[in-house]
Amino acid sequence: MPDMPDMRGTEMRTGGCLCGAVRFEARQVPAEAGICHCAQCRRWTGSALIGVAVPEDAVTWTGAEAIVRYASSDWAERGHCGRCGTPLFFRLTREGTQWSGQYDMPLGVFDDPEGFSVTSEIWIDHKPGSFAYAAPETRKQLTRAECLAIFDPGNAA
Ligand SMILES: [Zn+2]
Ligand SMILES: [Zn+2]
């Protein structure tokens, strides 16, 4: 079945974890991806999180019982496959922020990793200079403080 752009110019995409225990069908997947350079994403992915934001209600999981959720901070959790460890999503647990209600899903979990372009970077002030990849600074960039103002608005310093 071909990708079917919806009226927002987004696509339906399928994907899953390394072992296949978790599969998903995601609608409204945007083409614009972002990189997070925070230390948590660095450890969680082993590099940096390059992900796309998909509305939670646009994702249908198969094998959801294999998903393990880990509360990585007071404002967010991460889901991974409990069998193979594949990172599946980052999501804000705070309600009502501009980024609530969506899964930030690593590009690598989609069956077809083509068709995305990286247009933004966050936690830009924590990006390691020694990383081999070079991210053009023409992208939209947010610092840690700017991110915390979104993720955890009540406590952001
Ligand atoms: Zn798995
Ligand atoms: Zn991060």
PDB file of N, CA and C in Angstrom, residues 42-131:
ATOM      1  N   ARG A  42      21.120  10.947  24.257  1.00  0.00           N
ATOM      2  CA  ARG A  42      22.408  10.398  23.818  1.00  0.00           C
ATOM      3  C   ARG A  42      22.582   8.982  24.348  1.00  0.00           C
ATOM      4  N   ARG A  43      22.274   8.783  25.633  1.00  0.00           N
ATOM      5  CA  ARG A  43      22.411   7.440  26.212  1.00  0.00           C
ATOM      6  C   ARG A  43      21.323   6.497  25.685  1.00  0.00           C
ATOM      7  N   TRP A  44      20.119   7.051  25.566  1.00  0.00           N
ATOM      8  CA  TRP A  44      18.962   6.220  25.184  1.00  0.00           C
ATOM      9  C   TRP A  44      19.129   5.651  23.779  1.00  0.00           C
ATOM     10  N   THR A  45      19.647   6.491  22.871  1.00  0.00           N
ATOM     11  CA  THR A  45      19.789   6.053  21.475  1.00  0.00           C
ATOM     12  C   THR A  45      21.196   5.564  21.161  1.00  0.00           C
ATOM     13  N   GLY A  46      22.165   5.927  22.014  1.00  0.00           N
ATOM     14  CA  GLY A  46      23.543   5.602  21.710  1.00  0.00           C
ATOM     15  C   GLY A  46      24.202   6.630  20.818  1.00  0.00           C
ATOM     16  N   SER A  47      23.468   7.654  20.426  1.00  0.00           N
ATOM     17  CA  SER A  47      24.042   8.715  19.586  1.00  0.00           C
ATOM     18  C   SER A  47      23.285  10.007  19.872  1.00  0.00           C
ATOM     19  N   ALA A  48      22.310  10.316  19.058  1.00  0.00           N
ATOM     20  CA  ALA A  48      21.410  11.442  19.313  1.00  0.00           C
ATOM     21  C   ALA A  48      20.046  11.011  18.801  1.00  0.00           C
ATOM     22  N   LEU A  49      19.009  11.550  19.403  1.00  0.00           N
ATOM     23  CA  LEU A  49      17.670  11.219  18.922  1.00  0.00           C
ATOM     24  C   LEU A  49      17.353  12.068  17.691  1.00  0.00           C
ATOM     25  N   ILE A  50      17.146  11.418  16.586  1.00  0.00           N
ATOM     26  CA  ILE A  50      16.640  12.098  15.394  1.00  0.00           C
ATOM     27  C   ILE A  50      15.226  11.569  15.221  1.00  0.00           C
ATOM     28  N   GLY A  51      14.253  12.434  15.496  1.00  0.00           N
ATOM     29  CA  GLY A  51      12.885  11.935  15.557  1.00  0.00           C
ATOM     30  C   GLY A  51      11.868  12.842  14.889  1.00  0.00           C
ATOM     31  N   VAL A  52      10.666  12.286  14.748  1.00  0.00           N
ATOM     32  CA  VAL A  52       9.531  13.047  14.234  1.00  0.00           C
ATOM     33  C   VAL A  52       8.398  12.974  15.244  1.00  0.00           C
ATOM     34  N   ALA A  53       7.630  14.051  15.338  1.00  0.00           N
ATOM     35  CA  ALA A  53       6.525  14.136  16.282  1.00  0.00           C
ATOM     36  C   ALA A  53       5.238  13.680  15.616  1.00  0.00           C
ATOM     37  N   VAL A  54       4.646  12.606  16.180  1.00  0.00           N
ATOM     38  CA  VAL A  54       3.421  12.032  15.637  1.00  0.00           C
ATOM     39  C   VAL A  54       2.340  12.104  16.715  1.00  0.00           C
ATOM     40  N   PRO A  55       1.139  12.569  16.376  1.00  0.00           N
ATOM     41  CA  PRO A  55       0.080  12.608  17.394  1.00  0.00           C
ATOM     42  C   PRO A  55      -0.163  11.220  17.991  1.00  0.00           C
ATOM     43  N   GLU A  56      -0.299  11.150  19.321  1.00  0.00           N
ATOM     44  CA  GLU A  56      -0.465   9.845  19.968  1.00  0.00           C
ATOM     45  C   GLU A  56      -1.657   9.080  19.419  1.00  0.00           C
ATOM     46  N   ASP A  57      -2.738   9.787  19.145  1.00  0.00           N
ATOM     47  CA  ASP A  57      -3.933   9.085  18.681  1.00  0.00           C
ATOM     48  C   ASP A  57      -3.844   8.684  17.205  1.00  0.00           C
ATOM     49  N   ALA A  58      -2.733   9.014  16.563  1.00  0.00           N
ATOM     50  CA  ALA A  58      -2.535   8.627  15.167  1.00  0.00           C
ATOM     51  C   ALA A  58      -1.652   7.382  15.055  1.00  0.00           C
ATOM     52  N   VAL A  59      -1.270   6.811  16.215  1.00  0.00           N
ATOM     53  CA  VAL A  59      -0.400   5.637  16.208  1.00  0.00           C
ATOM     54  C   VAL A  59      -1.168   4.428  16.727  1.00  0.00           C
ATOM     55  N   THR A  60      -1.177   3.352  15.944  1.00  0.00           N
ATOM     56  CA  THR A  60      -1.797   2.097  16.352  1.00  0.00           C
ATOM     57  C   THR A  60      -0.684   1.070  16.576  1.00  0.00           C
ATOM     58  N   TRP A  61      -0.588   0.591  17.812  1.00  0.00           N
ATOM     59  CA  TRP A  61       0.476  -0.356  18.167  1.00  0.00           C
ATOM     60  C   TRP A  61       0.001  -1.794  18.020  1.00  0.00           C
ATOM     61  N   THR A  62       0.884  -2.674  17.613  1.00  0.00           N
ATOM     62  CA  THR A  62       0.675  -4.115  17.682  1.00  0.00           C
ATOM     63  C   THR A  62       1.787  -4.660  18.577  1.00  0.00           C
ATOM     64  N   GLY A  63       1.425  -5.465  19.563  1.00  0.00           N
ATOM     65  CA  GLY A  63       2.427  -5.950  20.515  1.00  0.00           C
ATOM     66  C   GLY A  63       2.745  -4.927  21.584  1.00  0.00           C
ATOM     67  N   ALA A  64       1.774  -4.072  21.872  1.00  0.00           N
ATOM     68  CA  ALA A  64       2.006  -2.989  22.844  1.00  0.00           C
ATOM     69  C   ALA A  64       2.391  -3.533  24.219  1.00  0.00           C
ATOM     70  N   GLU A  65       2.022  -4.786  24.514  1.00  0.00           N
ATOM     71  CA  GLU A  65       2.356  -5.344  25.825  1.00  0.00           C
ATOM     72  C   GLU A  65       3.869  -5.510  25.992  1.00  0.00           C
ATOM     73  N   ALA A  66       4.610  -5.462  24.881  1.00  0.00           N
ATOM     74  CA  ALA A  66       6.080  -5.579  24.970  1.00  0.00           C
ATOM     75  C   ALA A  66       6.754  -4.231  25.219  1.00  0.00           C
ATOM     76  N   ILE A  67       5.961  -3.150  25.160  1.00  0.00           N
ATOM     77  CA  ILE A  67       6.543  -1.822  25.363  1.00  0.00           C
ATOM     78  C   ILE A  67       6.757  -1.556  26.851  1.00  0.00           C
ATOM     79  N   VAL A  68       7.972  -1.170  27.200  1.00  0.00           N
ATOM     80  CA  VAL A  68       8.309  -0.787  28.561  1.00  0.00           C
ATOM     81  C   VAL A  68       8.451   0.728  28.593  1.00  0.00           C
ATOM     82  N   ARG A  69       7.742   1.356  29.535  1.00  0.00           N
ATOM     83  CA  ARG A  69       7.824   2.814  29.663  1.00  0.00           C
ATOM     84  C   ARG A  69       8.736   3.166  30.826  1.00  0.00           C
ATOM     85  N   TYR A  70       9.641   4.090  30.581  1.00  0.00           N
ATOM     86  CA  TYR A  70      10.601   4.525  31.593  1.00  0.00           C
ATOM     87  C   TYR A  70      10.441   6.023  31.804  1.00  0.00           C
ATOM     88  N   ALA A  71      10.166   6.431  33.041  1.00  0.00           N
ATOM     89  CA  ALA A  71      10.032   7.855  33.344  1.00  0.00           C
ATOM     90  C   ALA A  71      11.432   8.451  33.460  1.00  0.00           C
ATOM     91  N   SER A  72      11.862   9.151  32.428  1.00  0.00           N
ATOM     92  CA  SER A  72      13.237   9.649  32.390  1.00  0.00           C
ATOM     93  C   SER A  72      13.393  11.009  33.049  1.00  0.00           C
ATOM     94  N   SER A  73      12.288  11.639  33.378  1.00  0.00           N
ATOM     95  CA  SER A  73      12.334  12.913  34.097  1.00  0.00           C
ATOM     96  C   SER A  73      10.951  13.160  34.684  1.00  0.00           C
ATOM     97  N   ASP A  74      10.799  14.288  35.346  1.00  0.00           N
ATOM     98  CA  ASP A  74       9.495  14.633  35.916  1.00  0.00           C
ATOM     99  C   ASP A  74       8.481  15.018  34.848  1.00  0.00           C
ATOM    100  N   TRP A  75       8.956  15.268  33.624  1.00  0.00           N
ATOM    101  CA  TRP A  75       8.048  15.740  32.593  1.00  0.00           C
ATOM    102  C   TRP A  75       7.961  14.836  31.365  1.00  0.00           C
ATOM    103  N   ALA A  76       8.697  13.726  31.365  1.00  0.00           N
ATOM    104  CA  ALA A  76       8.706  12.904  30.154  1.00  0.00           C
ATOM    105  C   ALA A  76       8.955  11.438  30.442  1.00  0.00           C
ATOM    106  N   GLU A  77       8.529  10.609  29.518  1.00  0.00           N
ATOM    107  CA  GLU A  77       8.821   9.186  29.585  1.00  0.00           C
ATOM    108  C   GLU A  77       9.276   8.703  28.212  1.00  0.00           C
ATOM    109  N   ARG A  78       9.905   7.538  28.221  1.00  0.00           N
ATOM    110  CA  ARG A  78      10.407   6.939  26.991  1.00  0.00           C
ATOM    111  C   ARG A  78       9.911   5.512  26.923  1.00  0.00           C
ATOM    112  N   GLY A  79       9.563   5.078  25.716  1.00  0.00           N
ATOM    113  CA  GLY A  79       9.093   3.716  25.543  1.00  0.00           C
ATOM    114  C   GLY A  79      10.069   2.938  24.689  1.00  0.00           C
ATOM    115  N   HIS A  80      10.372   1.707  25.132  1.00  0.00           N
ATOM    116  CA  HIS A  80      11.260   0.860  24.335  1.00  0.00           C
ATOM    117  C   HIS A  80      10.731  -0.570  24.348  1.00  0.00           C
ATOM    118  N   CYS A  81      11.205  -1.370  23.422  1.00  0.00           N
ATOM    119  CA  CYS A  81      10.804  -2.776  23.408  1.00  0.00           C
ATOM    120  C   CYS A  81      11.501  -3.495  24.550  1.00  0.00           C
ATOM    121  N   GLY A  82      10.715  -4.169  25.398  1.00  0.00           N
ATOM    122  CA  GLY A  82      11.267  -4.862  26.543  1.00  0.00           C
ATOM    123  C   GLY A  82      12.051  -6.108  26.172  1.00  0.00           C
ATOM    124  N   ARG A  83      11.951  -6.533  24.935  1.00  0.00           N
ATOM    125  CA  ARG A  83      12.670  -7.735  24.503  1.00  0.00           C
ATOM    126  C   ARG A  83      14.004  -7.386  23.854  1.00  0.00           C
ATOM    127  N   CYS A  84      14.000  -6.412  22.914  1.00  0.00           N
ATOM    128  CA  CYS A  84      15.231  -6.102  22.172  1.00  0.00           C
ATOM    129  C   CYS A  84      15.816  -4.738  22.506  1.00  0.00           C
ATOM    130  N   GLY A  85      15.060  -3.900  23.225  1.00  0.00           N
ATOM    131  CA  GLY A  85      15.609  -2.625  23.667  1.00  0.00           C
ATOM    132  C   GLY A  85      15.475  -1.464  22.708  1.00  0.00           C
ATOM    133  N   THR A  86      14.886  -1.688  21.549  1.00  0.00           N
ATOM    134  CA  THR A  86      14.760  -0.597  20.577  1.00  0.00           C
ATOM    135  C   THR A  86      13.989   0.590  21.153  1.00  0.00           C
ATOM    136  N   PRO A  87      14.572   1.800  21.086  1.00  0.00           N
ATOM    137  CA  PRO A  87      13.828   2.994  21.501  1.00  0.00           C
ATOM    138  C   PRO A  87      12.668   3.240  20.537  1.00  0.00           C
ATOM    139  N   LEU A  88      11.459   3.436  21.087  1.00  0.00           N
ATOM    140  CA  LEU A  88      10.280   3.599  20.233  1.00  0.00           C
ATOM    141  C   LEU A  88       9.696   5.000  20.282  1.00  0.00           C
ATOM    142  N   PHE A  89       9.696   5.602  21.461  1.00  0.00           N
ATOM    143  CA  PHE A  89       9.152   6.963  21.536  1.00  0.00           C
ATOM    144  C   PHE A  89       9.596   7.668  22.811  1.00  0.00           C
ATOM    145  N   PHE A  90       9.664   8.990  22.679  1.00  0.00           N
ATOM    146  CA  PHE A  90       9.787   9.916  23.798  1.00  0.00           C
ATOM    147  C   PHE A  90       8.470  10.667  23.836  1.00  0.00           C
ATOM    148  N   ARG A  91       7.898  10.866  25.029  1.00  0.00           N
ATOM    149  CA  ARG A  91       6.679  11.670  25.089  1.00  0.00           C
ATOM    150  C   ARG A  91       6.634  12.467  26.386  1.00  0.00           C
ATOM    151  N   LEU A  92       6.073  13.669  26.298  1.00  0.00           N
ATOM    152  CA  LEU A  92       5.900  14.489  27.486  1.00  0.00           C
ATOM    153  C   LEU A  92       4.743  13.938  28.298  1.00  0.00           C
ATOM    154  N   THR A  93       4.942  13.823  29.609  1.00  0.00           N
ATOM    155  CA  THR A  93       3.858  13.391  30.487  1.00  0.00           C
ATOM    156  C   THR A  93       3.111  14.593  31.048  1.00  0.00           C
ATOM    157  N   ARG A  94       3.671  15.787  30.874  1.00  0.00           N
ATOM    158  CA  ARG A  94       2.968  17.023  31.221  1.00  0.00           C
ATOM    159  C   ARG A  94       1.838  17.239  30.214  1.00  0.00           C
ATOM    160  N   GLU A  95       0.651  17.569  30.743  1.00  0.00           N
ATOM    161  CA  GLU A  95      -0.469  17.875  29.853  1.00  0.00           C
ATOM    162  C   GLU A  95      -0.442  19.360  29.518  1.00  0.00           C
ATOM    163  N   GLY A  96      -0.938  19.680  28.348  1.00  0.00           N
ATOM    164  CA  GLY A  96      -1.202  21.074  28.036  1.00  0.00           C
ATOM    165  C   GLY A  96      -0.031  21.902  27.534  1.00  0.00           C
ATOM    166  N   THR A  97       1.142  21.277  27.331  1.00  0.00           N
ATOM    167  CA  THR A  97       2.225  22.052  26.736  1.00  0.00           C
ATOM    168  C   THR A  97       2.083  21.958  25.214  1.00  0.00           C
ATOM    169  N   GLN A  98       2.835  22.790  24.509  1.00  0.00           N
ATOM    170  CA  GLN A  98       2.700  22.787  23.051  1.00  0.00           C
ATOM    171  C   GLN A  98       3.196  21.493  22.416  1.00  0.00           C
ATOM    172  N   TRP A  99       3.967  20.705  23.171  1.00  0.00           N
ATOM    173  CA  TRP A  99       4.464  19.440  22.642  1.00  0.00           C
ATOM    174  C   TRP A  99       3.828  18.230  23.332  1.00  0.00           C
ATOM    175  N   SER A 100       2.761  18.438  24.104  1.00  0.00           N
ATOM    176  CA  SER A 100       2.071  17.317  24.746  1.00  0.00           C
ATOM    177  C   SER A 100       1.233  16.557  23.720  1.00  0.00           C
ATOM    178  N   GLY A 101       0.900  15.299  24.038  1.00  0.00           N
ATOM    179  CA  GLY A 101      -0.009  14.541  23.191  1.00  0.00           C
ATOM    180  C   GLY A 101       0.609  13.972  21.937  1.00  0.00           C
ATOM    181  N   GLN A 102       1.933  13.870  21.928  1.00  0.00           N
ATOM    182  CA  GLN A 102       2.577  13.309  20.738  1.00  0.00           C
ATOM    183  C   GLN A 102       3.744  12.414  21.125  1.00  0.00           C
ATOM    184  N   TYR A 103       4.040  11.473  20.240  1.00  0.00           N
ATOM    185  CA  TYR A 103       5.223  10.639  20.384  1.00  0.00           C
ATOM    186  C   TYR A 103       6.325  11.233  19.520  1.00  0.00           C
ATOM    187  N   ASP A 104       7.508  11.408  20.095  1.00  0.00           N
ATOM    188  CA  ASP A 104       8.659  11.741  19.268  1.00  0.00           C
ATOM    189  C   ASP A 104       9.318  10.407  18.944  1.00  0.00           C
ATOM    190  N   MET A 105       9.218   9.992  17.692  1.00  0.00           N
ATOM    191  CA  MET A 105       9.625   8.640  17.298  1.00  0.00           C
ATOM    192  C   MET A 105      10.917   8.674  16.481  1.00  0.00           C
ATOM    193  N   PRO A 106      11.920   7.874  16.883  1.00  0.00           N
ATOM    194  CA  PRO A 106      13.194   7.855  16.157  1.00  0.00           C
ATOM    195  C   PRO A 106      12.985   7.450  14.695  1.00  0.00           C
ATOM    196  N   LEU A 107      13.668   8.136  13.794  1.00  0.00           N
ATOM    197  CA  LEU A 107      13.508   7.814  12.368  1.00  0.00           C
ATOM    198  C   LEU A 107      13.842   6.352  12.082  1.00  0.00           C
ATOM    199  N   GLY A 108      14.765   5.790  12.868  1.00  0.00           N
ATOM    200  CA  GLY A 108      15.217   4.428  12.602  1.00  0.00           C
ATOM    201  C   GLY A 108      14.182   3.349  12.816  1.00  0.00           C
ATOM    202  N   VAL A 109      13.075   3.652  13.480  1.00  0.00           N
ATOM    203  CA  VAL A 109      12.070   2.612  13.716  1.00  0.00           C
ATOM    204  C   VAL A 109      11.063   2.504  12.570  1.00  0.00           C
ATOM    205  N   PHE A 110      11.132   3.456  11.637  1.00  0.00           N
ATOM    206  CA  PHE A 110      10.216   3.369  10.504  1.00  0.00           C
ATOM    207  C   PHE A 110      10.775   2.396   9.453  1.00  0.00           C
ATOM    208  N   ASP A 111       9.890   1.631   8.848  1.00  0.00           N
ATOM    209  CA  ASP A 111      10.329   0.657   7.847  1.00  0.00           C
ATOM    210  C   ASP A 111      11.054   1.345   6.702  1.00  0.00           C
ATOM    211  N   ASP A 112      10.547   2.516   6.318  1.00  0.00           N
ATOM    212  CA  ASP A 112      11.184   3.300   5.251  1.00  0.00           C
ATOM    213  C   ASP A 112      11.735   4.579   5.861  1.00  0.00           C
ATOM    214  N   PRO A 113      13.044   4.667   6.024  1.00  0.00           N
ATOM    215  CA  PRO A 113      13.631   5.854   6.655  1.00  0.00           C
ATOM    216  C   PRO A 113      13.823   7.014   5.691  1.00  0.00           C
ATOM    217  N   GLU A 114      13.391   6.855   4.459  1.00  0.00           N
ATOM    218  CA  GLU A 114      13.570   7.919   3.462  1.00  0.00           C
ATOM    219  C   GLU A 114      12.430   8.926   3.528  1.00  0.00           C
ATOM    220  N   GLY A 115      12.692  10.097   2.982  1.00  0.00           N
ATOM    221  CA  GLY A 115      11.638  11.090   2.853  1.00  0.00           C
ATOM    222  C   GLY A 115      11.551  12.078   4.002  1.00  0.00           C
ATOM    223  N   PHE A 116      12.467  11.978   4.951  1.00  0.00           N
ATOM    224  CA  PHE A 116      12.497  12.933   6.059  1.00  0.00           C
ATOM    225  C   PHE A 116      13.601  13.957   5.817  1.00  0.00           C
ATOM    226  N   SER A 117      13.414  15.156   6.373  1.00  0.00           N
ATOM    227  CA  SER A 117      14.520  16.110   6.394  1.00  0.00           C
ATOM    228  C   SER A 117      14.589  16.727   7.785  1.00  0.00           C
ATOM    229  N   VAL A 118      15.800  16.885   8.290  1.00  0.00           N
ATOM    230  CA  VAL A 118      16.002  17.453   9.617  1.00  0.00           C
ATOM    231  C   VAL A 118      15.940  18.968   9.523  1.00  0.00           C
ATOM    232  N   THR A 119      14.988  19.550  10.241  1.00  0.00           N
ATOM    233  CA  THR A 119      14.784  20.994  10.147  1.00  0.00           C
ATOM    234  C   THR A 119      14.986  21.713  11.474  1.00  0.00           C
ATOM    235  N   SER A 120      15.221  20.964  12.563  1.00  0.00           N
ATOM    236  CA  SER A 120      15.412  21.644  13.847  1.00  0.00           C
ATOM    237  C   SER A 120      16.312  20.811  14.747  1.00  0.00           C
ATOM    238  N   GLU A 121      16.894  21.480  15.743  1.00  0.00           N
ATOM    239  CA  GLU A 121      17.717  20.822  16.746  1.00  0.00           C
ATOM    240  C   GLU A 121      17.380  21.421  18.102  1.00  0.00           C
ATOM    241  N   ILE A 122      17.267  20.559  19.108  1.00  0.00           N
ATOM    242  CA  ILE A 122      17.018  21.080  20.455  1.00  0.00           C
ATOM    243  C   ILE A 122      18.125  20.603  21.393  1.00  0.00           C
ATOM    244  N   TRP A 123      18.155  21.265  22.583  1.00  0.00           N
ATOM    245  CA  TRP A 123      19.259  21.038  23.527  1.00  0.00           C
ATOM    246  C   TRP A 123      20.568  21.323  22.773  1.00  0.00           C
ATOM    247  N   ILE A 124      20.510  22.340  21.900  1.00  0.00           N
ATOM    248  CA  ILE A 124      21.643  22.624  21.011  1.00  0.00           C
ATOM    249  C   ILE A 124      22.890  22.983  21.796  1.00  0.00           C
ATOM    250  N   ASP A 125      22.688  23.568  22.985  1.00  0.00           N
ATOM    251  CA  ASP A 125      23.850  23.951  23.797  1.00  0.00           C
ATOM    252  C   ASP A 125      24.495  22.760  24.493  1.00  0.00           C
ATOM    253  N   HIS A 126      23.932  21.543  24.294  1.00  0.00           N
ATOM    254  CA  HIS A 126      24.516  20.329  24.857  1.00  0.00           C
ATOM    255  C   HIS A 126      25.059  19.398  23.775  1.00  0.00           C
ATOM    256  N   LYS A 127      25.086  19.862  22.556  1.00  0.00           N
ATOM    257  CA  LYS A 127      25.591  19.034  21.452  1.00  0.00           C
ATOM    258  C   LYS A 127      27.095  18.816  21.607  1.00  0.00           C
ATOM    259  N   PRO A 128      27.553  17.545  21.656  1.00  0.00           N
ATOM    260  CA  PRO A 128      28.980  17.295  21.818  1.00  0.00           C
ATOM    261  C   PRO A 128      29.739  17.704  20.555  1.00  0.00           C
ATOM    262  N   GLY A 129      30.815  18.442  20.766  1.00  0.00           N
ATOM    263  CA  GLY A 129      31.613  18.874  19.619  1.00  0.00           C
ATOM    264  C   GLY A 129      32.319  17.734  18.932  1.00  0.00           C
ATOM    265  N   SER A 130      32.479  16.605  19.664  1.00  0.00           N
ATOM    266  CA  SER A 130      33.246  15.502  19.093  1.00  0.00           C
ATOM    267  C   SER A 130      32.405  14.550  18.256  1.00  0.00           C
ATOM    268  N   PHE A 131      31.068  14.780  18.233  1.00  0.00           N
ATOM    269  CA  PHE A 131      30.249  13.871  17.432  1.00  0.00           C
ATOM    270  C   PHE A 131      30.637  13.962  15.963  1.00  0.00           C
TER     271      PHE A 131
END
